[in-house]
């Protein structure tokens, strides 16, 4: 791929659908279709025509009108060649988002835009800011949207405008809307306008060259926005198993897509890879913006046991903060002053806890870098140092002033040019705190009293009183437990490649905690305090096993 093609793909989000995935989605849609003939099938970003071709192959002998849109003439030429067997094909070199915008009233009686019986799509995935301010503003105006969105959201609205009431949609998108706070508007939109038939989270299966983790949404458009769901939707998810060596006793399946046809969860081996597969019913709360729960019946019972023995959620007692963000780490964190042989004044240097030096229960202080941190606190209020007082730091920062002033958003906020964008409150660093990385294979919650600063690739929470410090120890223990690993995976469904989990603040704030006054909780605090101080790995491992048993008992499990 040449550089111009790569740039175009990044800008437009164009990623062609692999044939096997196109065939799978087409077959799934056809299985839900009440009619098999005289259908209008739409692909609003048809690219090379793979999805329309797959629908055509899934309905042999049926009379179909295939409608495709794309702005790229070369793609449409390829699609025309692939679809030449069908005489009823209409390929439009137009921007579908402009043709079928969000100004149409979906349920107000206007039916002009509702022409498709089936929509099958793999719309571009790209954040609107990459498209440029002008295009982003245009989309926001057309679709009554605000804030930073993904391009597939306006596509979802436009496709819904084009779909007949009772029609089917099958769309491939990023899976992020399933499990993040930023996907709340999309989840609500889908619940408002569709009976959800199936959610298929394709996880880290690497079906696309792009880094996006894909998911399939299949739904039937409601007759009215107030109509109640006609049935409970299904879900399926598939991720690579974190232990790829556990080959013995695992059934071998010929095709990755054969796993997705199974009704029961399990572990399967396909073409050199081991996959965890889950199948069940989708659960969502009356709050349509809430995260969807994708867990099987026995898992739901397990979650209910946890919830019935929950005294509080972390977010009820503590604010989970992100670490510092400079937006110029090369200047502040990577120690360029050492290369330039400038001795920065000690008052402006501070140790940094980062994902690279955190492990479960432990911070490797020998690898903690020193950062230039130009902030301090007066009576609990954050201030920024006057660098005229620090000639070495002033010389160093002035030498990088051009780079620092490129952070125009900081200057527009009337902030000093050498400040951090997110400095946090310096008064809080010396309080007892629990720190953990954003991305990790396993929980790495650590207790710290050193006063070190926390990097932006980590989150943290701090205690103001001794009673809060005791709660932090309880939280550290529960968060590092086997119980909470299972809870996290069942309730938040957000994994990256190779089994890495996201420990976002929005998840951690929802972590359940047992009654801190119970005997089990008091014993957890005592054990965690000992683990934090224990430097012997053998005795520490024994304590961790005991801790896991205590956490299970604290949440009502007696086996």
Coordinates of C-alpha atoms in Angstrom, one line a residue:
X1 CA 0.0 0.0 0.0
X2 CA 1.4 3.4 -0.9
X3 CA 1.4 6.3 1.5
X4 CA -1.3 8.2 -0.3
X5 CA -3.6 5.2 -0.2
X6 CA -2.9 4.7 3.5
X7 CA -3.7 8.4 4.1
X8 CA -7.0 8.1 2.3
X9 CA -8.0 5.0 4.3
X10 CA -7.1 6.8 7.6
X11 CA -9.1 9.9 6.5
X12 CA -12.2 8.0 5.2
X13 CA -12.1 4.9 7.4
X14 CA -12.5 2.8 4.3
X15 CA -11.8 -0.9 5.1
X16 CA -13.2 -3.5 2.8
X17 CA -15.2 -6.4 4.3
X18 CA -13.5 -9.8 4.1
X19 CA -15.5 -12.2 2.0
X20 CA -16.1 -14.8 4.7
X21 CA -17.4 -12.0 7.1
X22 CA -19.6 -10.6 4.3
X23 CA -21.1 -14.1 3.7
X24 CA -21.6 -14.7 7.4
X25 CA -23.5 -11.4 7.9
X26 CA -25.6 -11.9 4.8
X27 CA -26.7 -15.4 5.9
X28 CA -27.5 -14.1 9.4
X29 CA -29.7 -11.3 7.9
X30 CA -31.5 -13.7 5.5
X31 CA -32.2 -16.0 8.5
X32 CA -34.2 -13.2 10.1
X33 CA -35.9 -12.0 7.0
X34 CA -39.7 -12.7 6.8
X35 CA -39.6 -12.3 3.0
X36 CA -37.1 -13.7 0.6
X37 CA -38.2 -12.0 -2.7
X38 CA -38.8 -8.6 -4.2
X39 CA -36.5 -6.9 -1.7
X40 CA -34.6 -3.7 -1.9
X41 CA -31.2 -4.1 -0.3
X42 CA -29.1 -1.1 0.5
X43 CA -25.4 -0.7 1.3
X44 CA -24.6 3.0 2.0
X45 CA -20.8 2.6 1.8
X46 CA -20.6 -0.3 -0.6
X47 CA -16.9 -0.1 -1.5
X48 CA -16.1 -3.0 -3.8
X49 CA -19.6 -4.5 -3.4
X50 CA -18.7 -7.5 -1.2
X51 CA -21.7 -7.2 1.1
X52 CA -24.3 -6.7 -1.7
X53 CA -22.7 -9.6 -3.5
X54 CA -23.0 -11.8 -0.4
X55 CA -26.7 -11.0 0.0
X56 CA -27.2 -11.8 -3.7
X57 CA -25.5 -15.2 -3.1
X58 CA -27.6 -15.9 0.0
X59 CA -30.9 -15.5 -1.9
X60 CA -30.3 -17.4 -5.1
X61 CA -33.1 -17.0 -7.6
X62 CA -34.7 -14.2 -5.6
X63 CA -35.6 -10.9 -7.3
X64 CA -33.6 -8.2 -5.6
X65 CA -32.9 -4.6 -6.2
X66 CA -29.4 -3.8 -5.0
X67 CA -28.6 -0.2 -4.1
X68 CA -25.1 1.0 -3.3
X69 CA -23.5 4.3 -2.5
X70 CA -19.9 5.3 -2.4
X71 CA -17.9 8.5 -3.1
X72 CA -15.0 6.6 -4.7
X73 CA -15.5 5.9 -8.5
X74 CA -12.8 3.2 -8.5
X75 CA -14.6 1.3 -5.7
X76 CA -17.9 1.5 -7.6
X77 CA -16.3 0.2 -10.8
X78 CA -15.1 -2.9 -8.8
X79 CA -18.6 -3.3 -7.3
X80 CA -20.2 -3.1 -10.8
X81 CA -18.0 -5.9 -12.0
X82 CA -18.8 -8.1 -9.0
X83 CA -22.5 -7.5 -9.2
X84 CA -22.9 -7.7 -13.0
X85 CA -25.0 -10.9 -12.7
X86 CA -27.9 -8.9 -11.3
X87 CA -29.6 -6.7 -13.8
X88 CA -31.3 -4.6 -11.1
X89 CA -28.3 -2.8 -9.5
X90 CA -28.1 0.9 -8.8
X91 CA -24.7 2.2 -7.8
X92 CA -24.5 5.9 -6.9
X93 CA -21.3 8.0 -6.7
X94 CA -22.7 10.1 -3.9
X95 CA -22.2 10.8 -0.2
X96 CA -24.9 8.8 1.5
X97 CA -24.8 11.0 4.6
X98 CA -25.8 14.0 2.5
X99 CA -28.5 12.1 0.5
X100 CA -30.2 10.7 3.6
X101 CA -29.5 13.1 6.4
X102 CA -30.9 13.3 9.9
X103 CA -33.5 15.9 9.1
X104 CA -36.1 13.3 8.2
X105 CA -38.6 12.6 11.0
X106 CA -38.3 8.9 11.6
X107 CA -41.7 8.3 13.2
X108 CA -43.6 11.4 12.2
X109 CA -45.3 10.0 9.1
X110 CA -42.7 11.0 6.6
X111 CA -41.8 7.9 4.5
X112 CA -40.0 9.5 1.5
X113 CA -36.6 8.2 2.7
X114 CA -37.8 4.8 3.8
X115 CA -37.1 2.6 0.7
X116 CA -34.9 -0.3 1.9
X117 CA -36.1 -3.7 3.1
X118 CA -32.6 -4.7 4.2
X119 CA -29.6 -2.5 5.0
X120 CA -26.3 -4.3 5.1
X121 CA -23.2 -2.2 5.8
X122 CA -19.7 -1.8 7.0
X123 CA -19.6 2.0 7.3
X124 CA -16.4 4.0 7.7
X125 CA -15.0 4.1 11.2
X126 CA -13.2 7.3 11.9
X127 CA -13.4 10.0 14.6
X128 CA -15.0 13.1 13.1
X129 CA -12.1 15.3 14.2
X130 CA -9.9 13.5 11.7
X131 CA -12.2 14.5 8.9
X132 CA -11.5 18.2 9.6
X133 CA -13.6 20.8 11.4
X134 CA -15.7 21.8 8.4
X135 CA -16.9 18.3 7.7
X136 CA -17.4 17.6 11.4
X137 CA -19.5 20.7 11.8
X138 CA -21.5 19.8 8.7
X139 CA -22.3 16.4 10.0
X140 CA -23.2 17.8 13.5
X141 CA -25.7 20.2 11.8
X142 CA -27.2 17.6 9.5
X143 CA -27.7 15.0 12.3
X144 CA -28.3 17.2 15.3
X145 CA -25.2 15.8 17.0
X146 CA -22.8 17.4 19.5
X147 CA -19.4 16.6 20.9
X148 CA -16.9 14.2 19.4
X149 CA -18.5 11.3 17.7
X150 CA -17.5 8.4 15.5
X151 CA -18.5 8.6 11.8
X152 CA -20.6 5.4 12.0
X153 CA -23.1 7.2 14.3
X154 CA -24.4 9.5 11.6
X155 CA -24.3 6.5 9.2
X156 CA -26.5 4.6 11.7
X157 CA -29.0 7.5 11.7
X158 CA -29.0 7.8 8.0
X159 CA -29.4 4.1 7.4
X160 CA -32.3 4.1 9.8
X161 CA -33.9 6.9 7.8
X162 CA -33.6 4.8 4.7
X163 CA -34.9 1.6 6.2
X164 CA -38.6 0.7 6.1
X165 CA -40.5 0.1 9.3
X166 CA -40.1 -3.6 10.1
X167 CA -37.0 -3.8 7.9
X168 CA -33.7 -5.4 8.8
X169 CA -30.3 -3.9 9.4
X170 CA -27.0 -5.7 9.7
X171 CA -24.1 -3.4 10.3
X172 CA -20.4 -3.9 11.2
X173 CA -18.9 -1.2 13.4
X174 CA -16.3 -0.8 16.1
X175 CA -17.4 -2.6 19.3
X176 CA -16.6 0.5 21.4
X177 CA -20.2 1.7 21.7
X178 CA -21.1 -1.5 23.5
X179 CA -18.9 -0.9 26.5
X180 CA -17.9 2.8 26.9
X181 CA -19.5 5.9 28.3
X182 CA -19.0 7.6 24.9
X183 CA -21.3 5.0 23.3
X184 CA -24.3 6.0 25.4
X185 CA -26.1 8.0 22.7
X186 CA -25.7 5.2 20.2
X187 CA -27.0 2.6 22.6
X188 CA -30.0 4.8 23.3
X189 CA -30.6 5.4 19.6
X190 CA -30.5 1.7 18.9
X191 CA -32.9 0.8 21.7
X192 CA -35.3 3.6 20.7
X193 CA -35.5 2.6 17.0
X194 CA -34.8 -1.2 16.9
X195 CA -35.8 -4.5 18.2
X196 CA -32.3 -5.9 18.8
X197 CA -32.1 -9.3 17.3
X198 CA -28.4 -10.1 17.7
X199 CA -25.2 -8.5 18.9
X200 CA -22.0 -10.2 17.8
X201 CA -18.8 -8.9 19.4
X202 CA -15.9 -10.2 17.2
X203 CA -13.3 -9.0 19.6
X204 CA -9.6 -9.4 18.9
X205 CA -10.1 -11.8 16.0
X206 CA -8.2 -9.6 13.6
X207 CA -10.7 -9.9 10.8
X208 CA -9.6 -6.5 9.5
X209 CA -6.1 -5.0 9.0
X210 CA -7.3 -1.9 11.0
X211 CA -6.7 -1.8 14.8
X212 CA -10.5 -1.4 15.4
X213 CA -12.2 -4.3 17.2
X214 CA -15.4 -5.0 15.3
X215 CA -18.9 -6.0 16.2
X216 CA -22.1 -6.8 14.3
X217 CA -25.5 -5.3 15.1
X218 CA -28.6 -6.9 13.7
X219 CA -31.9 -5.3 14.4
X220 CA -35.5 -4.9 13.1
X221 CA -36.7 -1.3 12.8
X222 CA -39.6 -0.6 15.1
X223 CA -43.0 0.5 13.8
X224 CA -43.0 3.3 16.4
X225 CA -40.4 4.7 18.8
X226 CA -42.6 3.8 21.8
X227 CA -43.1 0.2 20.7
X228 CA -41.9 -2.4 23.3
X229 CA -39.3 -4.9 22.2
X230 CA -40.9 -8.0 20.6
X231 CA -38.2 -10.3 22.0
X232 CA -35.0 -10.4 24.0
X233 CA -32.0 -10.0 21.8
X234 CA -29.1 -12.5 21.6
X235 CA -25.5 -11.8 22.0
X236 CA -22.4 -13.6 21.0
X237 CA -18.8 -12.7 21.7
X238 CA -15.4 -14.3 20.7
X239 CA -11.9 -13.4 21.9
X240 CA -8.6 -15.1 21.8
X241 CA -8.0 -17.1 25.0
X242 CA -5.3 -15.5 27.1
X243 CA -3.5 -18.9 27.5
X244 CA -2.8 -20.1 24.0
X245 CA -0.8 -23.1 25.2
X246 CA -3.9 -25.0 26.7
X247 CA -4.4 -27.1 23.6
X248 CA -5.2 -30.5 25.1
X249 CA -8.9 -31.4 25.3
X250 CA -10.1 -28.4 23.4
X251 CA -12.4 -29.3 20.4
X252 CA -11.0 -28.3 16.9
X253 CA -13.4 -26.4 14.7
X254 CA -12.8 -26.0 10.9
X255 CA -13.8 -22.4 10.6
X256 CA -13.8 -19.4 12.9
X257 CA -17.4 -18.6 11.7
X258 CA -18.5 -22.2 12.6
X259 CA -17.9 -21.2 16.2
X260 CA -20.4 -18.3 15.9
X261 CA -23.2 -20.7 14.8
X262 CA -23.1 -22.5 18.2
X263 CA -25.7 -21.8 20.8
X264 CA -23.6 -22.7 23.8
X265 CA -20.5 -21.0 25.2
X266 CA -17.1 -22.8 25.1
X267 CA -13.4 -22.8 24.3
X268 CA -12.5 -23.8 20.7
X269 CA -9.4 -24.3 18.6
X270 CA -9.2 -23.0 15.0
X271 CA -6.2 -22.7 12.7
X272 CA -3.6 -22.3 15.4
X273 CA -5.6 -20.1 17.8
X274 CA -7.7 -20.8 20.9
X275 CA -10.9 -18.8 21.3
X276 CA -13.2 -18.1 24.2
X277 CA -16.8 -18.0 22.8
X278 CA -19.9 -16.8 24.7
X279 CA -23.5 -17.0 23.8
X280 CA -26.5 -15.7 25.7
X281 CA -29.2 -13.1 26.0
X282 CA -28.7 -9.4 26.0
X283 CA -29.6 -7.5 29.2
X284 CA -30.1 -3.7 29.4
X285 CA -31.4 -1.5 32.2
X286 CA -34.4 0.9 31.9
X287 CA -31.7 3.6 31.5
X288 CA -31.2 3.2 27.8
X289 CA -27.7 4.9 28.0
X290 CA -26.4 2.3 30.4
X291 CA -23.9 -0.4 29.4
X292 CA -25.4 -3.6 28.0
X293 CA -24.8 -6.8 29.9
X294 CA -23.8 -9.7 27.8
X295 CA -23.7 -12.8 30.1
X296 CA -25.2 -16.2 30.1
X297 CA -27.9 -17.4 32.6
X298 CA -25.5 -18.9 35.1
X299 CA -23.3 -15.8 34.9
X300 CA -26.3 -13.6 35.5
X301 CA -27.0 -15.6 38.7
X302 CA -23.4 -15.1 39.8
X303 CA -23.6 -11.3 39.2
X304 CA -26.9 -11.2 41.2
X305 CA -25.1 -12.8 44.1
X306 CA -22.4 -10.2 44.0
X307 CA -24.9 -7.3 43.7
X308 CA -27.0 -8.6 46.6
X309 CA -24.0 -8.5 48.9
X310 CA -22.7 -5.1 47.7
X311 CA -22.6 -2.3 50.3
X312 CA -21.3 0.4 48.0
X313 CA -19.7 1.1 44.7
X314 CA -16.3 2.7 44.5
X315 CA -17.7 5.8 42.8
X316 CA -20.0 6.3 45.8
X317 CA -17.0 7.0 48.1
X318 CA -14.1 8.0 45.9
X319 CA -13.4 10.0 42.8
X320 CA -11.3 8.0 40.3
X321 CA -9.0 10.4 38.6
X322 CA -6.8 10.0 35.5
X323 CA -3.1 10.8 35.9
X324 CA -1.3 13.9 34.5
X325 CA -1.4 14.7 30.8
X326 CA 1.2 17.1 29.5
X327 CA 0.5 16.7 25.7
X328 CA 4.3 17.2 25.5
X329 CA 5.8 14.2 27.2
X330 CA 9.0 14.4 25.2
X331 CA 9.7 17.7 27.0
X332 CA 8.4 17.1 30.5
X333 CA 8.7 13.3 31.1
X334 CA 11.4 11.8 28.9
X335 CA 14.1 13.9 30.5
X336 CA 15.5 15.9 27.5
X337 CA 17.2 18.1 30.1
X338 CA 19.6 15.2 30.7
X339 CA 20.5 15.0 27.0
X340 CA 21.0 18.8 27.0
X341 CA 23.0 18.6 30.3
X342 CA 20.8 21.1 32.1
X343 CA 20.5 20.5 35.8
X344 CA 16.8 21.2 36.5
X345 CA 16.1 22.6 40.0
X346 CA 15.1 19.8 42.5
X347 CA 11.9 21.7 43.5
X348 CA 10.5 21.1 40.0
X349 CA 11.4 17.4 39.7
X350 CA 9.1 14.6 41.0
X351 CA 9.0 10.8 40.7
X352 CA 6.4 9.4 38.3
X353 CA 4.3 6.2 38.7
X354 CA 3.5 4.9 35.3
X355 CA 2.1 1.7 33.8
X356 CA 5.7 0.6 33.1
X357 CA 6.6 0.4 36.8
X358 CA 3.4 -1.0 38.3
X359 CA 2.7 -4.7 39.1
X360 CA 0.0 -6.2 41.3
X361 CA 0.6 -4.9 44.9
X362 CA 4.0 -3.5 43.9
X363 CA 5.6 -0.3 42.4
X364 CA 9.1 -0.7 41.1
X365 CA 10.5 2.5 42.5
X366 CA 13.9 1.8 40.9
X367 CA 12.5 2.4 37.5
X368 CA 10.4 5.5 38.3
X369 CA 11.6 8.4 36.1
X370 CA 11.8 12.0 37.4
X371 CA 9.6 14.5 35.6
X372 CA 9.6 18.2 35.3
X373 CA 6.3 19.2 37.1
X374 CA 5.8 23.0 37.3
X375 CA 2.8 22.9 39.6
X376 CA 2.4 23.4 43.3
X377 CA -0.4 24.0 45.8
X378 CA -1.3 26.8 48.1
X379 CA -4.1 26.2 50.6
X380 CA -5.3 23.3 48.5
X381 CA -5.4 25.4 45.3
X382 CA -3.3 24.5 42.3
X383 CA -0.7 27.0 41.2
X384 CA 2.0 27.2 38.5
X385 CA 5.6 28.2 39.4
X386 CA 7.1 31.4 38.0
X387 CA 10.0 29.9 36.1
X388 CA 11.9 33.2 36.5
X389 CA 12.8 31.8 39.9
X390 CA 14.4 28.7 38.3
X391 CA 17.1 29.8 35.8
X392 CA 18.0 26.2 34.7
X393 CA 14.3 25.2 34.2
X394 CA 13.6 28.5 32.4
X395 CA 16.5 28.0 30.0
X396 CA 15.4 24.5 29.3
X397 CA 11.7 25.3 28.8
X398 CA 12.5 28.4 26.7
X399 CA 14.5 26.1 24.4
X400 CA 11.3 24.1 23.8
X401 CA 8.9 27.0 23.9
X402 CA 7.9 26.6 20.2
X403 CA 6.9 23.0 20.7
X404 CA 5.0 23.8 23.9
X405 CA 3.1 26.7 22.4
X406 CA 1.8 24.4 19.7
X407 CA -0.7 23.3 22.4
X408 CA -3.0 26.1 21.3
X409 CA -5.9 24.7 23.3
X410 CA -4.0 25.4 26.5
X411 CA -3.2 29.0 25.5
X412 CA -6.8 29.5 24.5
X413 CA -7.8 28.5 28.0
X414 CA -5.6 31.3 29.4
X415 CA -3.1 28.9 30.8
X416 CA 0.6 29.4 31.0
X417 CA 2.5 28.0 28.1
X418 CA 4.7 25.6 30.1
X419 CA 1.8 24.2 32.2
X420 CA 0.5 20.6 32.0
X421 CA -2.9 20.2 30.2
X422 CA -4.1 18.0 33.0
X423 CA -1.9 18.6 36.0
X424 CA -4.3 17.4 38.7
X425 CA -4.2 19.0 42.2
X426 CA -0.6 18.9 43.6
X427 CA -2.0 18.9 47.2
X428 CA -3.4 15.4 46.7
X429 CA -0.2 13.6 45.6
X430 CA 1.0 13.1 49.2
X431 CA -2.2 11.6 50.4
X432 CA -2.5 7.7 50.6
X433 CA -3.6 6.5 47.2
X434 CA -4.4 3.4 45.1
X435 CA -3.0 3.5 41.6
X436 CA -3.7 1.2 38.6
X437 CA -2.9 1.3 34.9
X438 CA -5.6 1.9 32.2
X439 CA -4.6 -1.1 30.1
X440 CA -3.5 -4.4 31.5
X441 CA -3.7 -8.2 31.1
X442 CA -4.6 -8.6 34.8
X443 CA -5.5 -6.2 37.7
X444 CA -2.5 -4.2 38.9
X445 CA -3.8 -2.1 41.8
X446 CA -1.1 -0.7 44.1
X447 CA -1.0 1.3 47.3
X448 CA 1.3 4.3 47.5
X449 CA 2.2 6.8 50.2
X450 CA 5.4 8.2 48.7
X451 CA 3.9 11.3 47.2
X452 CA 4.8 10.3 43.7
X453 CA 2.9 11.7 40.7
X454 CA 0.7 9.5 38.6
X455 CA 1.1 9.3 34.8
X456 CA -1.8 9.8 32.4
X457 CA -1.8 6.1 31.4
X458 CA -3.0 5.3 34.9
X459 CA -5.9 6.1 37.2
X460 CA -5.8 6.8 41.0
X461 CA -7.9 7.5 44.0
X462 CA -6.8 9.0 47.3
X463 CA -7.9 9.1 51.0
X464 CA -8.3 12.2 53.1
X465 CA -8.9 10.4 56.4
X466 CA -7.8 7.3 58.2
X467 CA -11.2 5.7 57.7
X468 CA -10.9 6.4 54.0
X469 CA -7.4 4.9 54.0
X470 CA -8.8 1.7 55.5
X471 CA -11.4 1.7 52.7
X472 CA -8.6 2.1 50.1
X473 CA -7.0 -1.1 51.4
X474 CA -10.3 -2.9 51.1
X475 CA -10.6 -1.6 47.6
X476 CA -7.1 -2.6 46.7
X477 CA -7.7 -6.2 47.9
X478 CA -11.1 -6.6 46.2
X479 CA -9.9 -5.1 42.9
X480 CA -6.9 -7.4 42.8
X481 CA -9.0 -10.5 43.5
X482 CA -10.1 -13.3 41.2
X483 CA -13.7 -12.4 41.9
X484 CA -13.3 -8.9 40.5
X485 CA -11.5 -10.2 37.4
X486 CA -14.6 -12.3 36.6
X487 CA -17.0 -9.4 37.5
X488 CA -15.1 -7.0 35.3
X489 CA -15.2 -9.4 32.3
X490 CA -18.9 -10.1 32.6
X491 CA -20.1 -6.6 33.2
X492 CA -17.9 -4.5 31.0
X493 CA -17.0 -6.6 28.0
X494 CA -14.2 -4.4 26.9
X495 CA -11.0 -6.2 25.9
X496 CA -8.3 -5.2 23.5
X497 CA -6.0 -7.5 21.6
X498 CA -4.4 -10.5 23.3
X499 CA -6.7 -10.4 26.3
X500 CA -5.7 -6.9 27.5
X501 CA -8.4 -5.3 29.6
X502 CA -9.4 -1.7 29.9
X503 CA -9.5 -0.4 33.5
X504 CA -11.4 2.9 32.7
X505 CA -12.6 5.1 35.5
X506 CA -16.2 4.5 34.4
X507 CA -15.8 0.8 35.1
X508 CA -13.8 1.0 38.3
X509 CA -16.3 3.5 39.8
X510 CA -19.0 0.7 39.3
X511 CA -16.9 -2.0 41.1
X512 CA -19.0 -3.4 44.0
X513 CA -17.5 -3.5 47.6
X514 CA -18.7 -5.6 50.5
X515 CA -19.9 -4.2 53.8
X516 CA -16.7 -2.6 55.3
X517 CA -18.0 -3.4 58.8
X518 CA -18.3 -7.1 58.2
X519 CA -15.7 -9.5 59.7
X520 CA -14.7 -10.6 56.2
X521 CA -14.0 -7.0 55.1
X522 CA -12.0 -6.2 58.2
X523 CA -9.9 -9.3 57.7
X524 CA -9.4 -8.3 54.0
X525 CA -8.0 -4.9 55.1
X526 CA -5.6 -6.7 57.6
X527 CA -4.4 -9.1 54.9
X528 CA -3.9 -6.4 52.3
X529 CA -1.9 -4.3 54.7
X530 CA 0.4 -7.3 55.3
X531 CA 0.7 -8.0 51.5
X532 CA 1.7 -4.4 50.9
X533 CA 4.5 -4.7 53.4
X534 CA 5.6 -8.3 52.6
X535 CA 8.8 -8.5 50.4
X536 CA 8.8 -12.4 50.5
X537 CA 7.1 -13.7 47.3
X538 CA 6.3 -17.1 48.9
X539 CA 4.5 -15.8 51.9
X540 CA 2.9 -13.1 49.8
X541 CA 1.4 -15.7 47.4
X542 CA 0.0 -17.6 50.3
X543 CA -1.7 -14.4 51.6
X544 CA -3.1 -13.7 48.2
X545 CA -4.8 -17.1 48.1
X546 CA -6.3 -16.4 51.5
X547 CA -7.4 -13.0 50.3
X548 CA -9.2 -14.5 47.3
X549 CA -11.1 -16.9 49.6
X550 CA -12.1 -13.9 51.9
X551 CA -13.4 -11.9 49.0
X552 CA -15.6 -14.7 47.8
X553 CA -17.0 -15.1 51.3
X554 CA -17.5 -11.4 51.7
X555 CA -19.7 -11.5 48.5
X556 CA -21.8 -14.4 49.7
X557 CA -20.1 -17.4 48.1
X558 CA -19.6 -20.2 50.6
X559 CA -18.1 -22.9 48.3

